[in-house]
Each structure stands twice: as C-alpha cells, then as structure tokens.
Coordinates of C-alpha atoms and ligand atoms in Angstrom, one line a residue:
M1 CA -6.9 2.2 -21.7
T2 CA -4.3 4.3 -19.8
D3 CA -0.7 3.3 -19.4
T4 CA 1.2 5.1 -16.8
H5 CA 4.7 4.7 -15.1
T6 CA 5.5 1.9 -17.5
T7 CA 9.1 0.8 -17.7
S8 CA 10.6 -2.3 -19.1
A9 CA 11.5 -5.4 -17.1
S10 CA 15.1 -5.2 -18.3
S11 CA 15.7 -2.0 -16.3
H12 CA 14.9 -4.0 -13.1
G13 CA 17.0 -7.0 -13.8
Q14 CA 15.5 -10.4 -14.7
G15 CA 13.1 -10.7 -11.9
P16 CA 11.4 -12.7 -10.4
F17 CA 8.4 -10.5 -9.9
I18 CA 5.1 -10.3 -8.1
A19 CA 1.9 -9.2 -9.9
A20 CA -1.0 -7.4 -8.1
I21 CA -4.5 -6.8 -9.3
D22 CA -6.4 -3.8 -7.9
Q23 CA -10.1 -4.1 -8.7
G24 CA -11.1 -0.5 -7.8
T25 CA -14.3 1.5 -7.9
T26 CA -13.5 3.3 -11.2
S27 CA -11.0 1.0 -12.8
S28 CA -9.2 -2.3 -12.6
R29 CA -5.4 -2.3 -12.8
C30 CA -2.6 -4.8 -12.8
I31 CA 0.9 -3.8 -11.7
V32 CA 4.1 -5.9 -11.8
F33 CA 6.6 -5.2 -9.0
D34 CA 10.3 -6.2 -8.6
R35 CA 12.0 -7.3 -5.3
D36 CA 12.7 -3.6 -4.4
G37 CA 9.0 -2.8 -4.6
R38 CA 9.5 -0.8 -7.7
I39 CA 6.9 -0.7 -10.5
V40 CA 7.9 -2.7 -13.6
S41 CA 4.7 -2.3 -15.6
V42 CA 1.1 -1.1 -15.3
D43 CA -2.1 -1.7 -17.2
Q44 CA -5.4 -0.2 -16.3
K45 CA -9.0 0.0 -17.6
E46 CA -12.0 1.9 -16.4
H47 CA -15.5 0.3 -16.2
E48 CA -18.9 1.8 -16.5
Q49 CA -20.6 3.4 -13.5
I50 CA -24.3 2.6 -13.6
F51 CA -26.7 5.0 -11.9
P52 CA -30.2 3.5 -12.3
K53 CA -31.9 5.9 -9.8
P54 CA -30.8 8.7 -7.5
G55 CA -28.5 7.2 -4.8
W56 CA -28.1 3.8 -6.6
V57 CA -24.7 2.8 -8.0
E58 CA -24.0 -0.5 -9.8
H59 CA -21.2 -2.2 -11.7
D60 CA -21.4 -4.9 -14.3
A61 CA -19.3 -7.7 -12.7
T62 CA -18.9 -9.5 -16.1
E63 CA -17.4 -6.4 -17.6
I64 CA -15.1 -6.1 -14.5
W65 CA -13.9 -9.7 -14.9
E66 CA -13.2 -9.2 -18.6
N67 CA -11.2 -6.0 -17.7
V68 CA -9.2 -7.8 -15.1
K69 CA -8.1 -10.5 -17.6
E70 CA -7.2 -7.7 -20.1
V71 CA -5.1 -5.7 -17.7
V72 CA -3.3 -8.8 -16.4
A73 CA -2.4 -9.7 -19.9
G74 CA -1.5 -6.1 -20.7
A75 CA 0.8 -5.6 -17.6
I76 CA 2.6 -9.0 -18.2
S77 CA 3.2 -8.3 -21.9
K78 CA 4.4 -4.7 -21.2
A79 CA 6.9 -6.1 -18.7
G80 CA 8.1 -8.6 -21.4
I81 CA 7.9 -11.5 -19.0
T82 CA 6.0 -14.8 -18.7
A83 CA 4.3 -16.8 -16.0
I84 CA 7.6 -18.4 -15.0
D85 CA 8.9 -15.0 -13.9
V86 CA 5.9 -14.3 -11.6
K87 CA 6.1 -15.9 -8.2
A88 CA 2.6 -14.9 -7.0
I89 CA -0.4 -12.8 -7.7
G90 CA -2.0 -10.6 -5.0
I91 CA -5.5 -9.2 -5.1
T92 CA -6.8 -6.0 -3.7
N93 CA -10.3 -4.5 -4.3
Q94 CA -13.0 -1.9 -3.7
R95 CA -14.5 -3.1 -0.5
E96 CA -18.2 -3.8 0.4
T97 CA -19.4 -3.9 -3.3
T98 CA -21.7 -6.8 -3.3
L99 CA -22.2 -9.5 -5.9
L100 CA -24.3 -12.7 -6.0
W101 CA -23.7 -15.2 -8.8
D102 CA -24.8 -18.7 -9.8
R103 CA -22.4 -21.4 -8.7
K104 CA -23.2 -23.6 -11.8
T105 CA -23.2 -21.1 -14.6
G106 CA -20.9 -18.4 -13.1
E107 CA -23.5 -15.7 -14.2
P108 CA -24.1 -12.8 -11.8
V109 CA -27.8 -12.7 -10.8
H110 CA -27.8 -8.9 -10.8
N111 CA -25.3 -6.0 -11.3
A112 CA -23.0 -5.6 -8.3
I113 CA -24.3 -3.1 -5.8
V114 CA -21.5 -0.6 -5.1
W115 CA -20.4 0.6 -1.7
Q116 CA -21.6 4.1 -2.4
D117 CA -25.2 2.9 -3.1
T118 CA -27.8 4.1 -0.6
R119 CA -30.8 1.9 -1.6
T120 CA -30.7 0.0 1.7
D121 CA -31.2 3.2 3.9
A122 CA -34.7 2.2 4.9
L123 CA -33.8 -1.4 5.5
C124 CA -31.0 -0.3 7.8
R125 CA -33.3 1.9 9.8
E126 CA -35.7 -1.1 10.1
L127 CA -32.9 -3.4 11.2
G128 CA -31.8 -0.7 13.7
R129 CA -35.2 -0.7 15.2
N130 CA -35.6 -4.5 15.3
V131 CA -32.1 -5.7 16.1
G132 CA -30.5 -2.6 17.6
Q133 CA -27.5 -0.5 16.5
D134 CA -25.4 -1.5 19.4
R135 CA -25.5 -5.2 18.6
F136 CA -23.8 -4.6 15.2
R137 CA -21.2 -2.3 16.6
R138 CA -20.3 -4.7 19.4
E139 CA -20.0 -7.8 17.3
T140 CA -18.8 -6.4 14.0
G141 CA -17.1 -3.1 14.9
L142 CA -19.3 -1.3 12.3
P143 CA -22.3 1.0 12.6
L144 CA -25.5 -0.3 10.8
A145 CA -25.2 1.7 7.5
S146 CA -26.1 1.2 3.8
Y147 CA -22.3 1.3 3.1
F148 CA -21.7 -2.3 4.1
A149 CA -22.4 -5.6 2.3
G150 CA -24.8 -7.4 4.6
P151 CA -27.9 -5.1 3.9
K152 CA -27.1 -5.2 0.2
I153 CA -27.2 -9.0 0.2
R154 CA -30.5 -8.9 1.9
W155 CA -31.9 -6.4 -0.6
L156 CA -30.9 -8.7 -3.5
L157 CA -32.5 -11.7 -1.8
D158 CA -35.7 -9.7 -1.3
N159 CA -35.8 -8.1 -4.7
V160 CA -34.5 -10.6 -7.3
E161 CA -37.4 -13.0 -8.1
G162 CA -36.8 -16.6 -6.9
L163 CA -33.3 -15.8 -5.5
R164 CA -33.9 -16.7 -1.9
E165 CA -35.0 -20.2 -2.8
R166 CA -31.9 -20.7 -5.0
A167 CA -29.7 -19.3 -2.3
E168 CA -31.2 -21.6 0.4
A169 CA -30.6 -24.5 -2.0
G170 CA -26.9 -23.6 -2.1
D171 CA -26.9 -22.6 -5.8
I172 CA -25.8 -19.0 -5.2
L173 CA -22.5 -17.6 -4.1
F174 CA -21.9 -14.2 -2.5
G175 CA -18.7 -12.3 -2.8
T176 CA -17.1 -8.9 -2.7
M177 CA -14.8 -8.2 -5.6
D178 CA -11.9 -10.2 -4.1
S179 CA -14.0 -13.4 -4.0
W180 CA -15.3 -12.8 -7.6
V181 CA -11.8 -12.3 -9.0
I182 CA -10.3 -15.2 -7.1
W183 CA -13.1 -17.6 -8.0
N184 CA -12.8 -16.7 -11.7
L185 CA -9.0 -16.8 -11.6
T186 CA -8.9 -20.2 -10.0
G187 CA -11.2 -21.9 -12.5
G188 CA -14.8 -20.4 -12.0
V189 CA -17.4 -23.1 -12.7
N190 CA -14.5 -25.6 -13.1
G191 CA -13.5 -25.7 -9.4
G192 CA -12.9 -22.1 -8.6
V193 CA -12.2 -21.5 -4.9
H194 CA -14.9 -19.5 -3.0
V195 CA -13.0 -17.5 -0.4
T196 CA -12.6 -14.1 1.0
D197 CA -10.0 -12.6 3.3
V198 CA -10.5 -11.4 6.8
T199 CA -10.2 -7.7 5.9
N200 CA -12.9 -7.9 3.3
A201 CA -15.1 -10.0 5.5
S202 CA -14.8 -7.4 8.2
R203 CA -16.8 -5.0 6.0
T204 CA -19.9 -7.1 5.6
L205 CA -21.6 -6.4 9.0
L206 CA -21.7 -10.3 9.1
M207 CA -18.3 -11.2 10.6
N208 CA -17.7 -11.3 14.3
L209 CA -14.6 -9.2 14.9
H210 CA -13.5 -11.3 17.9
T211 CA -13.9 -14.8 16.4
L212 CA -13.1 -13.7 12.8
D213 CA -15.9 -16.0 11.6
W214 CA -19.4 -15.4 10.3
D215 CA -21.8 -14.5 13.2
E216 CA -24.7 -16.9 13.1
K217 CA -27.0 -14.7 15.3
I218 CA -26.4 -11.7 13.0
L219 CA -27.0 -13.8 9.9
T220 CA -30.3 -14.9 11.4
S221 CA -31.3 -11.3 12.3
I222 CA -30.5 -10.0 8.9
D223 CA -32.0 -13.1 7.4
I224 CA -29.1 -14.2 5.2
P225 CA -28.5 -18.0 4.6
A226 CA -25.0 -19.1 5.5
A227 CA -24.8 -21.3 2.4
L228 CA -24.0 -18.2 0.3
L229 CA -20.9 -17.2 2.1
P230 CA -17.3 -17.7 1.2
R231 CA -14.7 -19.2 3.6
I232 CA -12.8 -16.5 5.5
R233 CA -9.0 -16.9 5.1
S234 CA -6.0 -14.8 6.1
S235 CA -4.8 -12.0 3.9
A236 CA -1.6 -13.7 2.9
E237 CA -1.7 -17.4 2.0
V238 CA -2.0 -19.4 -1.2
Y239 CA -5.7 -19.8 -1.9
G240 CA -5.3 -21.6 -5.2
H241 CA -3.6 -21.3 -8.6
T242 CA -4.5 -19.4 -11.8
A243 CA -6.4 -21.9 -14.0
E244 CA -5.7 -20.5 -17.4
G245 CA -4.5 -17.4 -19.4
I246 CA -1.1 -15.7 -19.4
L247 CA -0.5 -16.4 -15.7
A248 CA -1.7 -20.1 -15.7
G249 CA -0.3 -22.0 -12.7
V250 CA 0.8 -18.9 -10.7
P251 CA -0.3 -19.0 -7.0
V252 CA -3.0 -16.6 -6.0
A253 CA -1.5 -15.6 -2.6
S254 CA -3.1 -12.5 -1.1
A255 CA -6.3 -10.6 -0.8
L256 CA -6.9 -7.4 1.1
G257 CA -9.5 -4.7 0.9
D258 CA -7.9 -1.8 -0.9
Q259 CA -7.6 0.5 2.1
Q260 CA -6.0 -2.2 4.2
A261 CA -3.7 -3.0 1.3
A262 CA -2.6 0.7 1.3
L263 CA -2.0 0.5 5.0
F264 CA 0.2 -2.6 4.3
G265 CA 1.9 -1.0 1.3
Q266 CA 2.7 2.2 3.3
T267 CA 4.4 -0.2 5.8
C268 CA 2.3 0.9 8.8
Y269 CA 3.2 -2.3 10.7
A270 CA 3.6 -0.7 14.2
E271 CA 0.8 0.4 16.5
G272 CA -0.1 4.1 16.0
E273 CA 1.1 4.2 12.4
A274 CA -1.5 5.6 9.9
K275 CA -2.1 6.4 6.3
S276 CA -4.8 8.2 4.3
T277 CA -5.7 7.2 0.7
Y278 CA -7.2 9.9 -1.6
G279 CA -9.1 8.2 -4.4
T280 CA -12.8 8.1 -5.2
G281 CA -13.3 8.4 -1.5
T282 CA -10.8 8.8 1.3
F283 CA -10.0 6.3 4.0
L284 CA -7.7 7.0 6.9
L285 CA -6.6 3.8 8.8
M286 CA -4.5 3.6 11.9
N287 CA -2.8 0.3 13.0
T288 CA -4.0 -0.4 16.6
G289 CA -2.2 -3.7 17.1
E290 CA -3.5 -7.2 18.0
K291 CA -6.7 -6.1 19.8
P292 CA -9.7 -4.4 18.3
V293 CA -10.1 -0.8 19.7
N294 CA -13.7 0.3 20.2
S295 CA -14.6 3.7 18.7
Y296 CA -16.7 6.2 20.7
N297 CA -16.2 8.9 18.1
G298 CA -17.7 7.6 14.9
L299 CA -14.8 5.5 13.5
L300 CA -14.9 1.9 12.3
T301 CA -13.1 -1.0 14.0
T302 CA -11.8 -3.2 11.3
V303 CA -9.2 -5.9 10.5
G304 CA -6.0 -4.3 9.2
Y305 CA -4.4 -7.5 7.9
R306 CA -3.6 -11.1 8.9
I307 CA -0.5 -12.8 7.6
G308 CA -1.1 -16.6 7.4
D309 CA -1.4 -18.1 10.9
E310 CA -0.1 -15.0 12.7
K311 CA -2.3 -13.0 15.0
P312 CA -4.6 -10.5 13.2
V313 CA -3.7 -6.8 13.3
Y314 CA -6.6 -4.5 13.8
A315 CA -7.2 -0.9 12.7
L316 CA -9.4 2.1 13.4
E317 CA -10.8 3.6 10.2
G318 CA -12.3 6.9 9.2
S319 CA -14.1 6.5 5.9
I320 CA -15.1 9.5 3.7
A321 CA -17.5 8.6 0.9
V322 CA -16.9 11.5 -1.5
T323 CA -13.5 13.2 -2.2
G324 CA -12.1 12.4 -5.7
S325 CA -15.6 11.6 -6.9
L326 CA -16.5 15.3 -6.1
V327 CA -13.8 16.3 -8.6
Q328 CA -15.2 13.9 -11.1
W329 CA -18.7 15.3 -10.5
M330 CA -17.3 18.9 -11.2
R331 CA -15.8 17.5 -14.5
D332 CA -18.6 15.2 -15.7
Q333 CA -21.9 16.5 -14.3
M334 CA -21.1 20.2 -13.9
G335 CA -18.6 20.6 -16.8
L336 CA -16.7 23.2 -14.8
I337 CA -13.3 21.5 -15.6
N338 CA -12.1 19.3 -18.4
S339 CA -9.8 17.1 -16.4
A340 CA -9.4 16.2 -12.7
A341 CA -6.0 17.9 -12.7
E342 CA -7.5 21.2 -13.9
I343 CA -9.2 21.7 -10.6
E344 CA -5.9 22.8 -9.2
T345 CA -5.4 25.5 -11.8
L346 CA -8.9 26.8 -11.3
A347 CA -8.7 26.8 -7.5
S348 CA -5.3 28.4 -7.6
S349 CA -6.7 31.4 -9.5
V350 CA -8.3 32.7 -6.3
E351 CA -6.8 33.4 -2.8
D352 CA -9.6 31.7 -0.8
N353 CA -13.0 30.1 -1.0
G354 CA -14.9 33.5 -1.2
G355 CA -17.0 32.3 1.8
A356 CA -18.3 29.1 0.2
Y357 CA -18.2 25.6 1.8
F358 CA -19.1 22.5 -0.1
V359 CA -20.2 19.5 1.9
P360 CA -20.5 16.6 -0.6
A361 CA -22.9 14.3 1.4
F362 CA -23.9 12.6 -1.9
S363 CA -24.2 9.2 -0.1
G364 CA -25.2 10.6 3.2
L365 CA -22.3 11.3 5.6
F366 CA -19.9 8.6 6.6
A367 CA -17.4 9.0 9.5
P368 CA -17.7 10.4 12.0
Y369 CA -21.4 11.0 11.6
W370 CA -22.9 8.0 9.8
R371 CA -26.0 9.9 8.7
D372 CA -27.9 8.2 5.8
D373 CA -30.3 11.1 5.9
A374 CA -27.8 13.8 4.9
R375 CA -27.4 15.2 1.4
G376 CA -24.9 17.6 -0.2
V377 CA -24.9 21.4 0.3
I378 CA -22.9 24.4 -0.8
A379 CA -23.2 26.9 2.0
G380 CA -22.3 30.5 2.3
L381 CA -23.2 31.5 -1.3
T382 CA -23.3 35.1 -2.3
R383 CA -23.1 36.8 -5.8
Y384 CA -19.4 37.2 -5.1
V385 CA -18.7 33.5 -5.4
T386 CA -17.2 32.3 -8.7
K387 CA -16.6 28.8 -10.1
A388 CA -12.9 29.2 -8.9
H389 CA -14.1 29.7 -5.3
I390 CA -16.3 26.5 -5.7
A391 CA -13.2 24.7 -7.0
R392 CA -11.3 25.8 -3.9
A393 CA -14.2 24.7 -1.6
V394 CA -14.2 21.3 -3.4
L395 CA -10.5 20.8 -2.4
E396 CA -11.1 22.2 1.1
A397 CA -13.9 19.7 1.6
T398 CA -11.4 16.9 1.4
A399 CA -9.0 18.6 3.8
W400 CA -11.7 19.4 6.5
Q401 CA -13.3 15.9 6.2
T402 CA -9.8 14.5 6.9
R403 CA -9.4 16.9 9.9
E404 CA -12.6 15.6 11.4
I405 CA -11.4 12.0 11.1
V406 CA -8.0 12.8 12.6
D407 CA -9.7 14.5 15.6
A408 CA -11.8 11.4 16.1
M409 CA -8.8 9.1 15.8
T410 CA -6.9 11.1 18.4
K411 CA -9.8 10.8 20.8
D412 CA -10.3 7.1 20.3
S413 CA -6.6 6.0 20.2
G414 CA -4.9 8.6 22.3
V415 CA -2.3 8.9 19.6
E416 CA -1.5 12.4 18.2
L417 CA -0.5 12.2 14.5
T418 CA 2.9 13.7 14.1
A419 CA 2.7 13.3 10.3
L420 CA 0.2 11.8 7.8
K421 CA 1.4 9.3 5.1
V422 CA -0.8 9.8 2.0
D423 CA -1.3 8.1 -1.3
G424 CA -3.9 7.8 -4.1
G425 CA -4.8 9.7 -7.3
M426 CA -5.6 13.1 -5.6
T427 CA -2.2 13.4 -4.0
S428 CA -0.8 14.6 -7.3
N429 CA -2.7 17.9 -6.5
N430 CA -0.1 20.1 -4.7
L431 CA -2.7 22.7 -3.6
L432 CA -4.8 20.0 -2.0
M433 CA -1.8 18.5 -0.2
Q434 CA -0.8 22.0 1.1
T435 CA -4.4 22.7 2.2
L436 CA -4.5 19.3 4.0
S437 CA -1.3 20.1 5.9
D438 CA -2.8 23.5 6.8
A439 CA -6.1 21.9 8.0
L440 CA -4.3 19.3 10.1
D441 CA -1.5 21.5 11.3
A442 CA 0.8 18.6 10.6
P443 CA 3.2 17.5 7.9
V444 CA 1.8 15.4 5.0
V445 CA 4.2 12.9 3.4
R446 CA 3.9 11.0 0.1
P447 CA 6.1 7.9 -0.7
M448 CA 8.0 7.3 -3.9
V449 CA 5.6 4.5 -5.0
A450 CA 2.2 6.2 -4.8
E451 CA 0.5 3.0 -5.9
T452 CA 0.5 1.7 -2.4
T453 CA -2.7 -0.3 -2.8
C454 CA -1.2 -2.6 -5.4
L455 CA 2.1 -2.6 -3.6
G456 CA 0.4 -3.8 -0.3
A457 CA -1.3 -6.7 -2.2
A458 CA 2.0 -7.5 -3.8
Y459 CA 3.9 -7.4 -0.5
A460 CA 1.3 -9.7 1.2
A461 CA 1.5 -12.2 -1.7
G462 CA 5.3 -12.0 -1.7
L463 CA 5.4 -12.8 2.0
A464 CA 3.0 -15.8 1.5
V465 CA 5.4 -17.4 -1.0
G466 CA 8.7 -16.4 0.7
F467 CA 9.6 -13.8 -2.0
W468 CA 10.3 -11.4 0.9
P469 CA 11.4 -12.8 4.2
D470 CA 9.5 -10.5 6.6
T471 CA 8.0 -7.0 7.1
D472 CA 11.4 -5.5 8.0
A473 CA 12.5 -6.2 4.4
L474 CA 9.4 -4.3 3.2
R475 CA 9.9 -1.3 5.4
A476 CA 13.4 -0.9 3.9
N477 CA 11.7 -0.2 0.5
W478 CA 9.7 2.9 1.8
R479 CA 11.1 6.2 0.5
R480 CA 9.8 9.7 0.9
A481 CA 9.0 11.5 -2.3
A482 CA 7.4 14.7 -1.2
E483 CA 6.4 16.6 2.0
W484 CA 4.1 19.5 2.8
T485 CA 4.3 21.5 6.0
P486 CA 1.6 23.8 7.6
R487 CA 1.6 27.4 6.6
M488 CA -1.8 28.6 7.8
D489 CA -2.2 30.9 10.9
A490 CA -3.8 29.2 13.8
D491 CA -6.7 31.8 14.0
V492 CA -7.5 31.4 10.3
R493 CA -7.5 27.6 10.7
D494 CA -9.8 27.7 13.7
R495 CA -12.2 30.1 11.9
E496 CA -12.4 28.1 8.7
Y497 CA -12.9 24.8 10.6
K498 CA -15.7 26.3 12.5
S499 CA -17.4 27.5 9.3
W500 CA -16.9 24.0 7.8
L501 CA -18.6 22.4 10.8
K502 CA -21.5 24.8 10.5
A503 CA -22.0 23.8 6.9
V504 CA -21.9 20.1 7.8
Q505 CA -24.9 20.7 10.1
R506 CA -26.9 22.1 7.2
T507 CA -26.7 18.7 5.3
M508 CA -28.5 16.6 8.0
G509 CA -32.1 15.5 8.0
W510 CA -32.7 16.2 4.3
I511 CA -34.1 12.7 3.7
E512 CA -37.1 11.9 5.7
D513 CA -38.3 8.4 6.7
E514 CA -41.1 8.0 4.1
E515 CA -38.7 9.0 1.2
Ligands
ADP601 N1 -5.0 16.4 -9.8 C1 -6.1 15.9 -9.2 N2 -6.7 16.7 -8.3 C2 -7.8 16.3 -7.7 N3 -8.4 15.1 -7.8 C3 -7.8 14.3 -8.6 C4 -6.6 14.6 -9.4 N4 -6.2 13.6 -10.2 C5 -7.1 12.6 -9.9 N5 -8.0 13.0 -9.0 C6 -9.2 12.2 -8.5 O1 -8.6 11.0 -7.9 C7 -9.5 9.9 -8.2 C8 -8.7 8.8 -8.8 O2 -7.7 8.3 -7.9 P1 -7.5 6.8 -7.7 O3 -6.5 6.6 -6.6 O4 -7.1 6.2 -9.1 O5 -8.9 6.3 -7.3 P2 -9.6 4.9 -7.1 O6 -8.6 3.9 -6.7 O7 -10.7 5.2 -6.1 O8 -10.3 4.6 -8.5 C9 -10.6 10.4 -9.1 O9 -11.8 10.5 -8.3 C10 -10.1 11.8 -9.6 O10 -11.2 12.7 -9.7
G3P602 O1 -11.9 1.7 -5.0 P1 -11.6 2.8 -4.1 O2 -10.2 3.2 -4.1 O3 -12.5 3.9 -4.4 O4 -11.9 2.3 -2.6 C1 -13.2 2.1 -2.2 C2 -13.3 1.6 -0.8 O5 -12.7 0.3 -0.6 C3 -14.7 1.5 -0.3 O6 -14.7 1.1 1.1

C-alpha cells in the first residue's frame, strides 16, 4: 500500500471534511479533503490486472470492493477523524469497465471487463453492419467501439452460461464501478441502491444523450434486457447512506466518471474550458455548455456533469487509450526501466528520438481514429536507435497524441486552446510536460492539487450536501503550481508532427476480419 501526501487533520483545523473514493484502473484510493480543497489524508491500494488472452483485460470486482473498504478505513484513520467529521462521500471511477452481479447473493457472475479490453471488436463490426454506426453516434454521442460498456454486457450475456435467462428474470444487475461501489456501500444484498450517474451512463452506448435515459431502441438492437440497468441519477445528490463500517451513516452524495470528475476538480465550469488527465490513458475534455456538440473529427460527445436538478453540462472528449500504461509496459514487460519515474532520466540522456516513433495502439486507436484493427508499432528504427531514444519516443507519443486531440477539438468547437490544464500521475514528469508544451505550441499548467479526480468527486458531493455553496467557491480554491511554455522551433515541430502522423498510418489494418 502506498501512502502519499499524507498530513494530519490537525494542520487543517477540526473539519468538517469530505471523503472521495477513486476506483481507478490500476488502484483504488480514498482522499479526505478540507473546506479549502486541501488534501488531509490519502490511502491507496493497487489491484491485479488480469490478461487472460491478447487484448483481454479483466479485474476481480470482489478484490476491488475489499480494497475500497480498506482504503476508506486507511484514509479516515490517517486523518484521525470519525464518521461525524465527514459530511459526505463522493465516488469517482474508471469508466466503461463492466460488471454483472447477482442481486440476491451480491456475487459477480464474471470478472469485470475493463475499458481497454478488445474482445468485442468483431461484435462491434457486426452491430455496425446490422444497426449502423450513425445511429449510435446520433443517439449516444459515441462511435460504436469495443471501449464502451454496451457491447461488453452483450458479450457476457452471450458467453456466461445461463446468464441471459437470469438477467431476463431480473436476478442480475449491471454496473460500472460507480454502481458497484455505491450498491455495496449502501448495504449490498441488504437494500443497496442500484444507481449510476449521468456521466457514467453516457459511456455505455445505451443512454440517449438528449433524453438522458436508457434508449429502448438501442437496447433492443444490442439485445440487452432493461431489467439489468441501474437508475440514472445526477452527478451530485444523495443516493443513500453508508450502511456499515468506519463511515456508517454518512451520505453517499456524488458519482462521476473519473475524467468528468477531473474536469469538475479543475473547475472547468465555463464553456470552452478544458483539462487533460495523464494516467493509464489520457483524456482531454472541454466543457461545451448546456447543449451537446456533435463531433465531425473523431471526438466523443459526452455528459460533463449534472448537479442535482440543474441542466446538464456537456463536454467534447478526446480519449487516448495508452499513455501511462506504455510507461508501465516499458517497466514491467520490457524491463527497460525500474520505475515509472526513471523514464525521464533515461529519455533525458539523449537529445532527441534518434528517428524513432512509437505508436502504442495496444487497444487499437481511440480518438480521433476509432480503429479497432490497429496495433502498436515502433517506426523509423535503425541500428543507431538506443533504449534512451525509445524512452524519448514513448514520452513523445503522449505529446503527439494530445496534439491530434487538440487539433480535432479546435475544429469541432471553434475554440483555440490558449493554455492546457493538466493533472494525473504522468504530470510529475517535467520532460514530458515540456515536450507537451512544445508539441501543442501552448502553455501547459498544473494546479496545486494534482489529485483533481478525487477533488472533483469531493466538490460534487460537497455541493450536494451544502458543504460548499456554489461553484464560485470551488473556483477560488484553484491554484497554479507549475507552468511549461513552448521552446521548440516551428519548423522542427512541423517536421516531427508529420513523421508522427506517418507512423500512425503504419498501425492500421493489422487485425483482419477473420482474426
Ligand atoms: N514520472 C513519470 N513519468 C511517466 N509516467 C509516469 C510517471 N509517474 C507515473 N507515471 C504513469 O502514470 C500512471 C499513473 O498515474 P495515475 O494518475 O495514478 O493513473 P490512474 O488514475 O490511471 O491509475 C501510470 O501508468 C504510470 O506509468
Ligand atoms: O482509471 P483511469 O484514470 O485510467 O481512467 C480510465 C478512464 O475512465 C477510461 O475511460
């Protein structure tokens, strides 16, 4: 278990406090915040990544729930507080990761299928032929891709013996990790509430973006029974109360997908404000106001957040599947570095990439291409290239992928980014942040509290229970911690970007229909 940024509650007065749970792709964490949005305590625990076949990624949801309980107890005890000091709990989570469980026993029927998993490639192609790509984009704001939850549910119904009959009888519940955590927190088999929030529901391919309810026609065409589905609620309201444990009786008062939570934590409350989060993957979201904006350049239209009965706020999103996980791959699968931080030292030992470009299309390519048939390549290899050049190419891959998203965002929204707000684990890498600023030709800024995902969930929960009065009070908490400005010559930037785009083309069409 890791324990970072931990301070005692006494240095932040006597509270009260808000706790946030972030159920992420690699770990679960709980952070306690004070009224100024400062971190009081943190506890975090990683869970196993299960890779049963190439392209398949699963999590054990029971292990995740045990870890969630442990980190909540850890963060509360490190803060030296009790349930009385905690006014609400907020939930944020890895999105799209899909779980079905038995309503009566609380047992998962299968491991959770993780957002990165590509097992539904062929199913998506079949649905595209039978139902049509445009239909999904129009109603849900999303392209038909293995990334989203709907096809994963259908795969489980088709592949776990007897499951469809149990689902049709109403014995099975579906949830993304928000629903699983909330259901368990609020009592599980003893009356747990089965809900999701509108941001998480907007990632299923099953929610109509205009009505903000499940779309019956789409459910019929993917062949998913409505009896499985949770009720869709706003992102900030009291769903129920914690049934037992260290926080028994505390209201569970927010849920947002982690990227939307980061948008909220970065206080992007005005149209045109954007943030980019650098974790396992990278996700750039721009607030587009009260109406969904269609994308014609490969971005997703999604719900940004909805506070109680207020109008929903929409966002355009550019999703990149592999950024921090490429650094993990260099460490765990290749053994070229011993820690994620070491990639900066290795990459800094050379001036440039030595002509190498690494396109990590491990789960196909997400935005702006949405190509399930792509797979990773390292292009431009010669005998000159060393592991240090590859390390540099790994960092540049994150920067150029972001540049492609920013270009698409400008085309779709008409908004030129004057600066990019960043957060997430990779932003501790200075070389990467400088490379990003160079690739974008724009300043990159990081706030004082880099844990914006948990902060956003805490903010939404705090608004729901009146701990903070309004979003203006939250804006006042945002403080700049670091800024990087562009240093690269324009002609070098143009040449490098062109080479990157050429390398991207080399990834496509690797997987053929019959595979
Ligand atoms: N100094 C660093 N340089 C590059 N990548 C890093 C560095 N530190 C952490 N990472 C990457 O950041 C990711 C962890 O960030 P985090 O925001 O905790 O991710 P998540 O919320 O997706 O689990 C890991 O994939 C790790 O490889
Ligand atoms: O858990 P993270 O931070 O890797 O985020 C995953 C995203 O929500 C996937 O859409």
